[in-house]
Tab-separated table of C-alpha atoms (C1' of nucleotides) in Angstrom:
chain	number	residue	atom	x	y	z
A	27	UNK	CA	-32.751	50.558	23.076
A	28	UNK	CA	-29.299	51.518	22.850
A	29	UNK	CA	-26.631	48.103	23.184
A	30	UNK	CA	-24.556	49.087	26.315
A	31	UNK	CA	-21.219	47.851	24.473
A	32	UNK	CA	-18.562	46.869	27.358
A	33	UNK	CA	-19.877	47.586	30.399
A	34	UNK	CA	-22.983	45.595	31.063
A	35	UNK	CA	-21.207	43.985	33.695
A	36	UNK	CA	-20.355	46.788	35.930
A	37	UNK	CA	-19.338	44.679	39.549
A	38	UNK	CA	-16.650	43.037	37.486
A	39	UNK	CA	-18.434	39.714	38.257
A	40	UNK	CA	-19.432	38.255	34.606
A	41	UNK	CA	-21.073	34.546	34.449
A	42	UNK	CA	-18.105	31.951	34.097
A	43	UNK	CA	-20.656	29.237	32.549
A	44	UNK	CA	-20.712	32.096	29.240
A	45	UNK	CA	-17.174	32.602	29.176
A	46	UNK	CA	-15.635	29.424	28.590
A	47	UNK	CA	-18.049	26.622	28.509
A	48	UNK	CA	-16.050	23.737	30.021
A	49	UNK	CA	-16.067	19.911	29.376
A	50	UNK	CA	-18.445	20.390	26.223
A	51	UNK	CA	-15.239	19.038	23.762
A	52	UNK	CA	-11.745	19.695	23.403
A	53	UNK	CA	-9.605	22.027	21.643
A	54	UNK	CA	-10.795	24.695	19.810
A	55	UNK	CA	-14.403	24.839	21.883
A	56	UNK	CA	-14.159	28.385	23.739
A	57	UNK	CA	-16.484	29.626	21.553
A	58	UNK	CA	-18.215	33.301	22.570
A	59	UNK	CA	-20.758	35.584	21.630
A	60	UNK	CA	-20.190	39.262	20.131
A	61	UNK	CA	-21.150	40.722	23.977
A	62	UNK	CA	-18.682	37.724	25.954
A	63	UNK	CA	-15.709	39.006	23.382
A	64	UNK	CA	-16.535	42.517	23.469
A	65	UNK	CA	-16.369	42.215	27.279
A	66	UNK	CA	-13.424	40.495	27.371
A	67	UNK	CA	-11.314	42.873	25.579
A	68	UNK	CA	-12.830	46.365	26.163
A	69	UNK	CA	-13.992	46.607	22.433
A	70	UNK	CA	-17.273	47.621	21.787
A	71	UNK	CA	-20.063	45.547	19.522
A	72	UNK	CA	-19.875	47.717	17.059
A	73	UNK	CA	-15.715	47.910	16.834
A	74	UNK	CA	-16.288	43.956	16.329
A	75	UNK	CA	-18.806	44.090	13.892
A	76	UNK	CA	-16.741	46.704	12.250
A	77	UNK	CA	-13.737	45.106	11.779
A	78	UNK	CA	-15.752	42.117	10.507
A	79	UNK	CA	-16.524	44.848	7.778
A	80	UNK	CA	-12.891	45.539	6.767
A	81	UNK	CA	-12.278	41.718	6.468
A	82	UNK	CA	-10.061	41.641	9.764
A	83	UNK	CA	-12.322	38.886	11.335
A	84	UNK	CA	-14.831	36.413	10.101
A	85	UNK	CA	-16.494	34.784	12.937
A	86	UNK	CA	-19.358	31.680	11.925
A	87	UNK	CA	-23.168	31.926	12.876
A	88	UNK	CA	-25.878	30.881	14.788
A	89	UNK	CA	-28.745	31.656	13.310
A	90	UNK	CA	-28.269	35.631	12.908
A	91	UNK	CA	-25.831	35.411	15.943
A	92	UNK	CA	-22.191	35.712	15.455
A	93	UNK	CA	-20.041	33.068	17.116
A	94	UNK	CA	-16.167	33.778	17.691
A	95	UNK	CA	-13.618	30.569	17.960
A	96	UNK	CA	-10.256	30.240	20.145
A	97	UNK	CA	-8.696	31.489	16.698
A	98	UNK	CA	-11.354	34.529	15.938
A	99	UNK	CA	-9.931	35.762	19.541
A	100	UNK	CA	-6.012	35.422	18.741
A	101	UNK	CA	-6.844	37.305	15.963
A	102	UNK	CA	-8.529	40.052	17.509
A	103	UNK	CA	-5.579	40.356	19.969
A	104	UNK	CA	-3.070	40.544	17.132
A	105	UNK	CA	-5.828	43.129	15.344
A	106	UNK	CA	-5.350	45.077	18.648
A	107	UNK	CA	-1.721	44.725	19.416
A	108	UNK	CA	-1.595	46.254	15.937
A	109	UNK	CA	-3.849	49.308	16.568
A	110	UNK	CA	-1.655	49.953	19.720
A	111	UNK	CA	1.925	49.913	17.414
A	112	UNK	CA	0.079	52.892	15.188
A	113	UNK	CA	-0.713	50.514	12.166
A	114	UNK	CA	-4.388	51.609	10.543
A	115	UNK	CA	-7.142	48.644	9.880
A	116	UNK	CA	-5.984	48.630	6.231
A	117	UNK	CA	-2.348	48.039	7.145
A	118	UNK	CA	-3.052	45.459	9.569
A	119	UNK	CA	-5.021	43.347	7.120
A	120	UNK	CA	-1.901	43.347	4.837
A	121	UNK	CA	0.042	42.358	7.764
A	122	UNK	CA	-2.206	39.471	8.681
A	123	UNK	CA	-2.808	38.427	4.944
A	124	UNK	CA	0.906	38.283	4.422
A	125	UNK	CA	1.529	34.856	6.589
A	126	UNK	CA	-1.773	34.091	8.399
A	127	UNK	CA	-0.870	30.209	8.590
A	128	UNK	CA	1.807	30.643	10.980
A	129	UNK	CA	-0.820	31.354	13.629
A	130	UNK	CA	1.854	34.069	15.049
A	131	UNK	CA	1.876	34.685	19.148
A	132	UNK	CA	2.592	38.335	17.968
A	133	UNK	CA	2.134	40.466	14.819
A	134	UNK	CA	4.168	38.746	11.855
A	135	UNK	CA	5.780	42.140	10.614
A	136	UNK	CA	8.737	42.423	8.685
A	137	UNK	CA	11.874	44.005	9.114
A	138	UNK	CA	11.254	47.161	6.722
A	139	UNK	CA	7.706	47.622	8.421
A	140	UNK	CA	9.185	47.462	11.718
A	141	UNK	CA	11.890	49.901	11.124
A	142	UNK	CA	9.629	52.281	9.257
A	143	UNK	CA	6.705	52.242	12.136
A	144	UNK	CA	9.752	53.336	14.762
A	145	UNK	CA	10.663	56.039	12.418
A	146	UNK	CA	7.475	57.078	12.002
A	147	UNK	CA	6.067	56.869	15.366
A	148	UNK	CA	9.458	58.544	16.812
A	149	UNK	CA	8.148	61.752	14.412
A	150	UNK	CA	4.964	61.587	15.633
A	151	UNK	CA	6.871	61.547	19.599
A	152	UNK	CA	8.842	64.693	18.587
A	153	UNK	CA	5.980	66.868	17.465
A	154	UNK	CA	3.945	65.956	20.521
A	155	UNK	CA	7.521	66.858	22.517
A	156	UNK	CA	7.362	70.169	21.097
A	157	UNK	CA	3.786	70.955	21.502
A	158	UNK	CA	3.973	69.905	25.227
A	159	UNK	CA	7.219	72.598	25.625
A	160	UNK	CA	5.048	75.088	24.053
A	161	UNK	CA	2.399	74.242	26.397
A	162	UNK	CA	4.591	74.268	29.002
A	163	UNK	CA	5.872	77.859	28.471
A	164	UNK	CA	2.681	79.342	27.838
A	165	UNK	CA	1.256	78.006	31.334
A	166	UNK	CA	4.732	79.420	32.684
A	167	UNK	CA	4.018	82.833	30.828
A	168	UNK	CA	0.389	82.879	32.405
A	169	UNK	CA	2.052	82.005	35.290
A	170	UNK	CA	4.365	85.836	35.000
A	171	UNK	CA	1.313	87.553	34.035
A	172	UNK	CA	-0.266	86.977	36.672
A	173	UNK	CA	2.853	88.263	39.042
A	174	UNK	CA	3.014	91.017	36.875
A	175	UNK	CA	-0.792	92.108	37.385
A	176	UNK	CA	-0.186	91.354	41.333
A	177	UNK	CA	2.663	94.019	40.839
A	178	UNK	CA	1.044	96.048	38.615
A	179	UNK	CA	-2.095	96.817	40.852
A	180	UNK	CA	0.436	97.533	43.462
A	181	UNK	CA	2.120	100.197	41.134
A	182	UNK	CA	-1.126	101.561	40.268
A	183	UNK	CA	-2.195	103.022	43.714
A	184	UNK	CA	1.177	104.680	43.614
B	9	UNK	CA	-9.107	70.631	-13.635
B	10	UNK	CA	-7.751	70.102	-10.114
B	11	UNK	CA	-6.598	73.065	-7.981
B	12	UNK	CA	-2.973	72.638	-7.247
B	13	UNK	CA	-2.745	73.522	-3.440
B	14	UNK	CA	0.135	74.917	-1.721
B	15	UNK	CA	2.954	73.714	-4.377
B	16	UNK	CA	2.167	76.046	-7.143
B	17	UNK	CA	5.740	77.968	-7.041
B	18	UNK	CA	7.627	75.083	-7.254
B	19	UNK	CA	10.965	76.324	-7.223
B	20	UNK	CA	10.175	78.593	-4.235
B	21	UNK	CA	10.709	82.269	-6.420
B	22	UNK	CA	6.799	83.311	-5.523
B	23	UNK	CA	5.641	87.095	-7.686
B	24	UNK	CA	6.242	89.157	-4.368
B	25	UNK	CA	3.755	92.099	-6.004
B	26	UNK	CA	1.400	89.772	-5.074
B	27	UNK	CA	2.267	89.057	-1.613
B	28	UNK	CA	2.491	92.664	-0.181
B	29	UNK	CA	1.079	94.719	-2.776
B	30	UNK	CA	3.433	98.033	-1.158
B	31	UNK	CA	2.204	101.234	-1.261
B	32	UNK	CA	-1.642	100.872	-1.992
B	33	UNK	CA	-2.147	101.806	1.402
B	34	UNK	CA	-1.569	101.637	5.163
B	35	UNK	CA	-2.182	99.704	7.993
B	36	UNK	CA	-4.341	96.554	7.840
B	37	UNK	CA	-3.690	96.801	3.787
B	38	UNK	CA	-1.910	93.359	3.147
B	39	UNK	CA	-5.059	91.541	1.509
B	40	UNK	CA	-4.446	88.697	0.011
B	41	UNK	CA	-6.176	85.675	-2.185
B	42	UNK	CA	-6.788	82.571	-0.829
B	43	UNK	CA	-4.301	81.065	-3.018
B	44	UNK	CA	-1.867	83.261	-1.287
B	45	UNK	CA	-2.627	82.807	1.929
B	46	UNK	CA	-2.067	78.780	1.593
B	47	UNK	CA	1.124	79.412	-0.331
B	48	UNK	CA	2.591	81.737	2.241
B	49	UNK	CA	1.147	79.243	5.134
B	50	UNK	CA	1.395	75.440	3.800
B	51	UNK	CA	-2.369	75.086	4.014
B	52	UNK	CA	-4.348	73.607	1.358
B	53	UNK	CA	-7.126	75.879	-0.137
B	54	UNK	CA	-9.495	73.406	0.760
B	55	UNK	CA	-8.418	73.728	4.691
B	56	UNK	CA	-9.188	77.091	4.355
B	57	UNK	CA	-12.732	76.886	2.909
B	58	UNK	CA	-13.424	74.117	5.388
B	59	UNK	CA	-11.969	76.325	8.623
B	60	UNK	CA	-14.031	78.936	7.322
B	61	UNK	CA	-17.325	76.350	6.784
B	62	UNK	CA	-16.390	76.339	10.891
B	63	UNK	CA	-16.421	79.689	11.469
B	64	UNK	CA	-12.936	79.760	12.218
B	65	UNK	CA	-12.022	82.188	9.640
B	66	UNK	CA	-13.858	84.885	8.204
B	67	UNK	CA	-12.712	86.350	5.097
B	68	UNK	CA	-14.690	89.289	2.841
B	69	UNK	CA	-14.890	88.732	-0.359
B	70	UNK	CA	-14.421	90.468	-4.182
B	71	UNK	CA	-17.155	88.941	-6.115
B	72	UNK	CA	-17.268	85.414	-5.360
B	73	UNK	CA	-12.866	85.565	-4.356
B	74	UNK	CA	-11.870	85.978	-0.861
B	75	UNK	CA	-9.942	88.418	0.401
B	76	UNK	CA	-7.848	87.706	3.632
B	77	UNK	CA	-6.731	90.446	5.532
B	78	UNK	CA	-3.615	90.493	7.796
B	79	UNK	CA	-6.154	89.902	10.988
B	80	UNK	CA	-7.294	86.622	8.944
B	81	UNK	CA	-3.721	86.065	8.522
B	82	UNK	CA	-2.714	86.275	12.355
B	83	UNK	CA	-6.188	84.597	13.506
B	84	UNK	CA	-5.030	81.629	10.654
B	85	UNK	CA	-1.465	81.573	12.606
B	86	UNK	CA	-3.340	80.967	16.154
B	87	UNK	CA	-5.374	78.124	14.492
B	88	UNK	CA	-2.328	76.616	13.328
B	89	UNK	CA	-0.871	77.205	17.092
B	90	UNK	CA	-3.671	75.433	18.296
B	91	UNK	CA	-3.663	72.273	15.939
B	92	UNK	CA	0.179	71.642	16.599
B	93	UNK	CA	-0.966	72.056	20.793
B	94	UNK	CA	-3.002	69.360	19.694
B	95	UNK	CA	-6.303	70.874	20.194
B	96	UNK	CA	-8.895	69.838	17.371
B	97	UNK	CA	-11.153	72.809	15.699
B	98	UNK	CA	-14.451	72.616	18.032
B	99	UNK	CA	-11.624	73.543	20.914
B	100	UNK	CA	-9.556	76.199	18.934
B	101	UNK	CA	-12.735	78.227	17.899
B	102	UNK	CA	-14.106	78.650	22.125
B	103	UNK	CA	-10.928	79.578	22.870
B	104	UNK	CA	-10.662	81.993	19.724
B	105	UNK	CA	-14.509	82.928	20.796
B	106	UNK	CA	-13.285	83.483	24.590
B	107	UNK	CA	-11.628	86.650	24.168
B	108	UNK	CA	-10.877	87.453	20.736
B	109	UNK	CA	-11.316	91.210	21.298
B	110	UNK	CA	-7.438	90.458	22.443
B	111	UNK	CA	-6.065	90.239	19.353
B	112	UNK	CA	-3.245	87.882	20.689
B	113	UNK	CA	-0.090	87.124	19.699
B	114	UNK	CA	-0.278	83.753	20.954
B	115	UNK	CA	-3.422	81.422	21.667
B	116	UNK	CA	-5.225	82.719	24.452
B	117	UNK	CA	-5.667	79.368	26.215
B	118	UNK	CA	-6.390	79.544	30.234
B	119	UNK	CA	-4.344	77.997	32.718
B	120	UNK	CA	-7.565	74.929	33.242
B	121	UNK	CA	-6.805	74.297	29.523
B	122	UNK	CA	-3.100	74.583	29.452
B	123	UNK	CA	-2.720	71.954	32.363
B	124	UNK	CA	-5.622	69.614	30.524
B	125	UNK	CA	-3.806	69.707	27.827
B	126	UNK	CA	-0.425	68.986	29.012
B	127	UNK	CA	-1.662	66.183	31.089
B	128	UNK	CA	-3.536	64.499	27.840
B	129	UNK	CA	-0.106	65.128	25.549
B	130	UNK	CA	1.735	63.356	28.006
B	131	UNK	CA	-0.888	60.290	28.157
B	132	UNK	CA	-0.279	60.073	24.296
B	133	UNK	CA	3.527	60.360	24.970
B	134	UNK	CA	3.569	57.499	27.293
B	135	UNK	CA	1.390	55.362	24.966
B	136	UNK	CA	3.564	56.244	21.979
B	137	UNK	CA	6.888	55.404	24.257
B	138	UNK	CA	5.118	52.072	24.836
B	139	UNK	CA	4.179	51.322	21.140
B	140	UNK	CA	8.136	52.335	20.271
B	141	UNK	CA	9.590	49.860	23.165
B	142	UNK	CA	7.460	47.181	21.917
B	143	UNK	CA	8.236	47.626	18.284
B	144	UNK	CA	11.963	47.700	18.932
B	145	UNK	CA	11.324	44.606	21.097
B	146	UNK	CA	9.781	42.808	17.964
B	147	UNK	CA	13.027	43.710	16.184
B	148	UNK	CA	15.288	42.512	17.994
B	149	UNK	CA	13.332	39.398	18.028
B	150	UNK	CA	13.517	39.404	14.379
B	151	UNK	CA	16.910	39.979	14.238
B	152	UNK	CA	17.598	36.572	16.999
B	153	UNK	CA	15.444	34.718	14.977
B	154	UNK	CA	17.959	35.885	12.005
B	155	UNK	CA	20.988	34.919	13.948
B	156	UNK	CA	18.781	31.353	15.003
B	157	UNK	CA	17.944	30.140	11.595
B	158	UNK	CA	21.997	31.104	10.462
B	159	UNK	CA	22.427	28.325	13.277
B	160	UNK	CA	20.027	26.341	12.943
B	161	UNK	CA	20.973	25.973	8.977
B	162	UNK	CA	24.221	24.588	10.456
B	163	UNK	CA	22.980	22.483	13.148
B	164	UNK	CA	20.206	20.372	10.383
B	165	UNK	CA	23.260	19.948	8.544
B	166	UNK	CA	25.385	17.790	10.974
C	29	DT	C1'	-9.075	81.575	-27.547
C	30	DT	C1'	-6.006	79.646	-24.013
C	31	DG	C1'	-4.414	79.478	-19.028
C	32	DC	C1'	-4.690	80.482	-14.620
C	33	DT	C1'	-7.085	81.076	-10.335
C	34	DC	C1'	-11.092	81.116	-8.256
C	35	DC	C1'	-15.811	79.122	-7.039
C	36	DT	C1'	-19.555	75.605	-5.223
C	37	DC	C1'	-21.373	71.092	-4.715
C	38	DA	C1'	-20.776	66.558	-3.268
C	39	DC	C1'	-18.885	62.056	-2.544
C	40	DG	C1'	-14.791	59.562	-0.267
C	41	DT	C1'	-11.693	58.392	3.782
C	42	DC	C1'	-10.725	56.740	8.612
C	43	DA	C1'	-12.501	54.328	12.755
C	44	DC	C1'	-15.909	53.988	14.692
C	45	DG	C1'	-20.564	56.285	17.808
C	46	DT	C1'	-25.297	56.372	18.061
C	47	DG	C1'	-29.834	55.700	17.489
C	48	DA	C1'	-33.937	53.298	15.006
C	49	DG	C1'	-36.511	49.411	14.461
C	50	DG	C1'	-36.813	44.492	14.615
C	51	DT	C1'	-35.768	39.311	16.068
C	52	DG	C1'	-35.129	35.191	19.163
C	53	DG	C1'	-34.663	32.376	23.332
C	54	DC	C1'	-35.122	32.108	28.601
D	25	DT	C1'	-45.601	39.232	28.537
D	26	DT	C1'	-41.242	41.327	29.973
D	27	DG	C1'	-36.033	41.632	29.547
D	28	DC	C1'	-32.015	40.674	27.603
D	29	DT	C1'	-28.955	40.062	23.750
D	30	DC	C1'	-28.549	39.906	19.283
D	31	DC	C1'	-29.285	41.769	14.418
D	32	DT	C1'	-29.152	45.216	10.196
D	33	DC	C1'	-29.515	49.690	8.186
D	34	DA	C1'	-28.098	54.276	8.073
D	35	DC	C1'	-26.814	58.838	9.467
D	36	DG	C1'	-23.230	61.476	12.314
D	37	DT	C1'	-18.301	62.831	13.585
D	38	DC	C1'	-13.525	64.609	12.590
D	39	DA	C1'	-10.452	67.059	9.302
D	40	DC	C1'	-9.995	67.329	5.422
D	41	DG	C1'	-8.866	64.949	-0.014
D	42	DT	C1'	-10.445	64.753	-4.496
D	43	DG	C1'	-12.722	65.277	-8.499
D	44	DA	C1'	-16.679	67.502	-11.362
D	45	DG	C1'	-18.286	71.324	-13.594
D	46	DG	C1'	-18.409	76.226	-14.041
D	47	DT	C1'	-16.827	81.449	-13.702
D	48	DG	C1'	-13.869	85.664	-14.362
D	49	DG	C1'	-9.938	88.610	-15.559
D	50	DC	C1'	-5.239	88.965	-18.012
DNA sequence: TTGCTCCTCACGTCACGTGAGGTGGC
DNA sequence: TTGCTCCTCACGTCACGTGAGGTGGC
């Protein structure tokens, strides 16, 4: 059988008792399940176990059965957050070794990182600015041709 | 050894017998190595091999050398078109299958494809607009928590 | 003989997708 | 017993990079 990844809950409606587990202890207690996480964020099993792989996240066990914390989860949003900014897997385990024990709301990157991911993601923006122009001409060049073949037939019967 | 790629003429003076070879002919005459070709294009040789492993190219060959004619030349300048549009090989050899009898000066994308296209470089813009707002965000943060800690330095002295 | 350019495997990279085949608790 | 969720290999994808080891003509 195949795992169905994020969508096993398709009405939306996903047991609450799963999620969060109340009044079983304090603190750091929301623990989840590979399937609970995955569905929470939109990642799929196999991005988690993945990312285990790389070192990124190192959730305990139950048995054979992973088990993410409170913390495995702020991680995974920072892991995320990072993969949205551009940053590969390998640079966002540098960025996350660097000062892991502040526990960071965001991603703890430095000046020179920051400055160098706008540079290189305003690049990146240019080239895809220029390829949509060129797009944009060709459709308005298909656009002619086909004016020119409406005219053309006309010409023709001449 | 290992082959050298596309900055063998470092100093940008390239033997120019080799890059026309005028006079041995006419017409579709302009046959060049494969070493050539990526000098005179920016492609590595291995690019070249592996479009041709995809039957994107289709050079003859002298012995065991290829030999790219000025059709592989203008069919390797439409594949080039097509990976700064942003299309990926699979995509660039249909359309290059569609109607190659055309021999055209441009890609020979229809207008289905052209809008398709324009509509997913523009999803990637947006994200990429978003990822560049949010970085810039995180600097400026940086940069109060600069100005903060200059303060704060002065205040946990009084 | 030395250098250069060319060749063919074939493994590595990046971020996963996609089965195959098996386990464990309700 | 059936279903569900979980597990671990392990091969596939995309567009090449990067050696290894060998060939051919000046």
């Amino acid at each position: 059988m195949a795992e169905s990844g994020t969508q096993q809950y398709a009405d939306g409606v996903r047991p609450i008792h799963l999620a969060i587990q109340p009044g079983a202890g304090q603190a750091d207690t929301a623990r989840m399940t590979i399937g609970e996480l995955a569905a929470a964020t939109g990642v799929t099993l196999r991005a988690l176990r993945f990312y285990q792989s790389k070192g990124l996240l190192a959730p305990s066990r139950n048995g054979r059965a992973r088990v993410f914390s409170l913390a495995d989860r702020n991680r995974l949003d920072l892991i995320l957050q990072g993969k949205r900014l551009g940053f590969t897997l390998g640079e966002i385990r540098e960025i996350l070794a660097d000062r892991d024990r502040e526990n960071s709301p965001t991603l703890p990157i430095n000046r020179k990182r920051c400055v160098e991911q706008i540079k290189f993601l305003e690049r990146q923006r240019q080239d895809l600015e220029q390829a949509i122009c060129e797009l944009r001409q060709i459709y308005s060049c298909l656009f002619r041709d086909l004016l020119a073949a409406d005219h053309g037939a006309a010409r023709n019967t001449l």
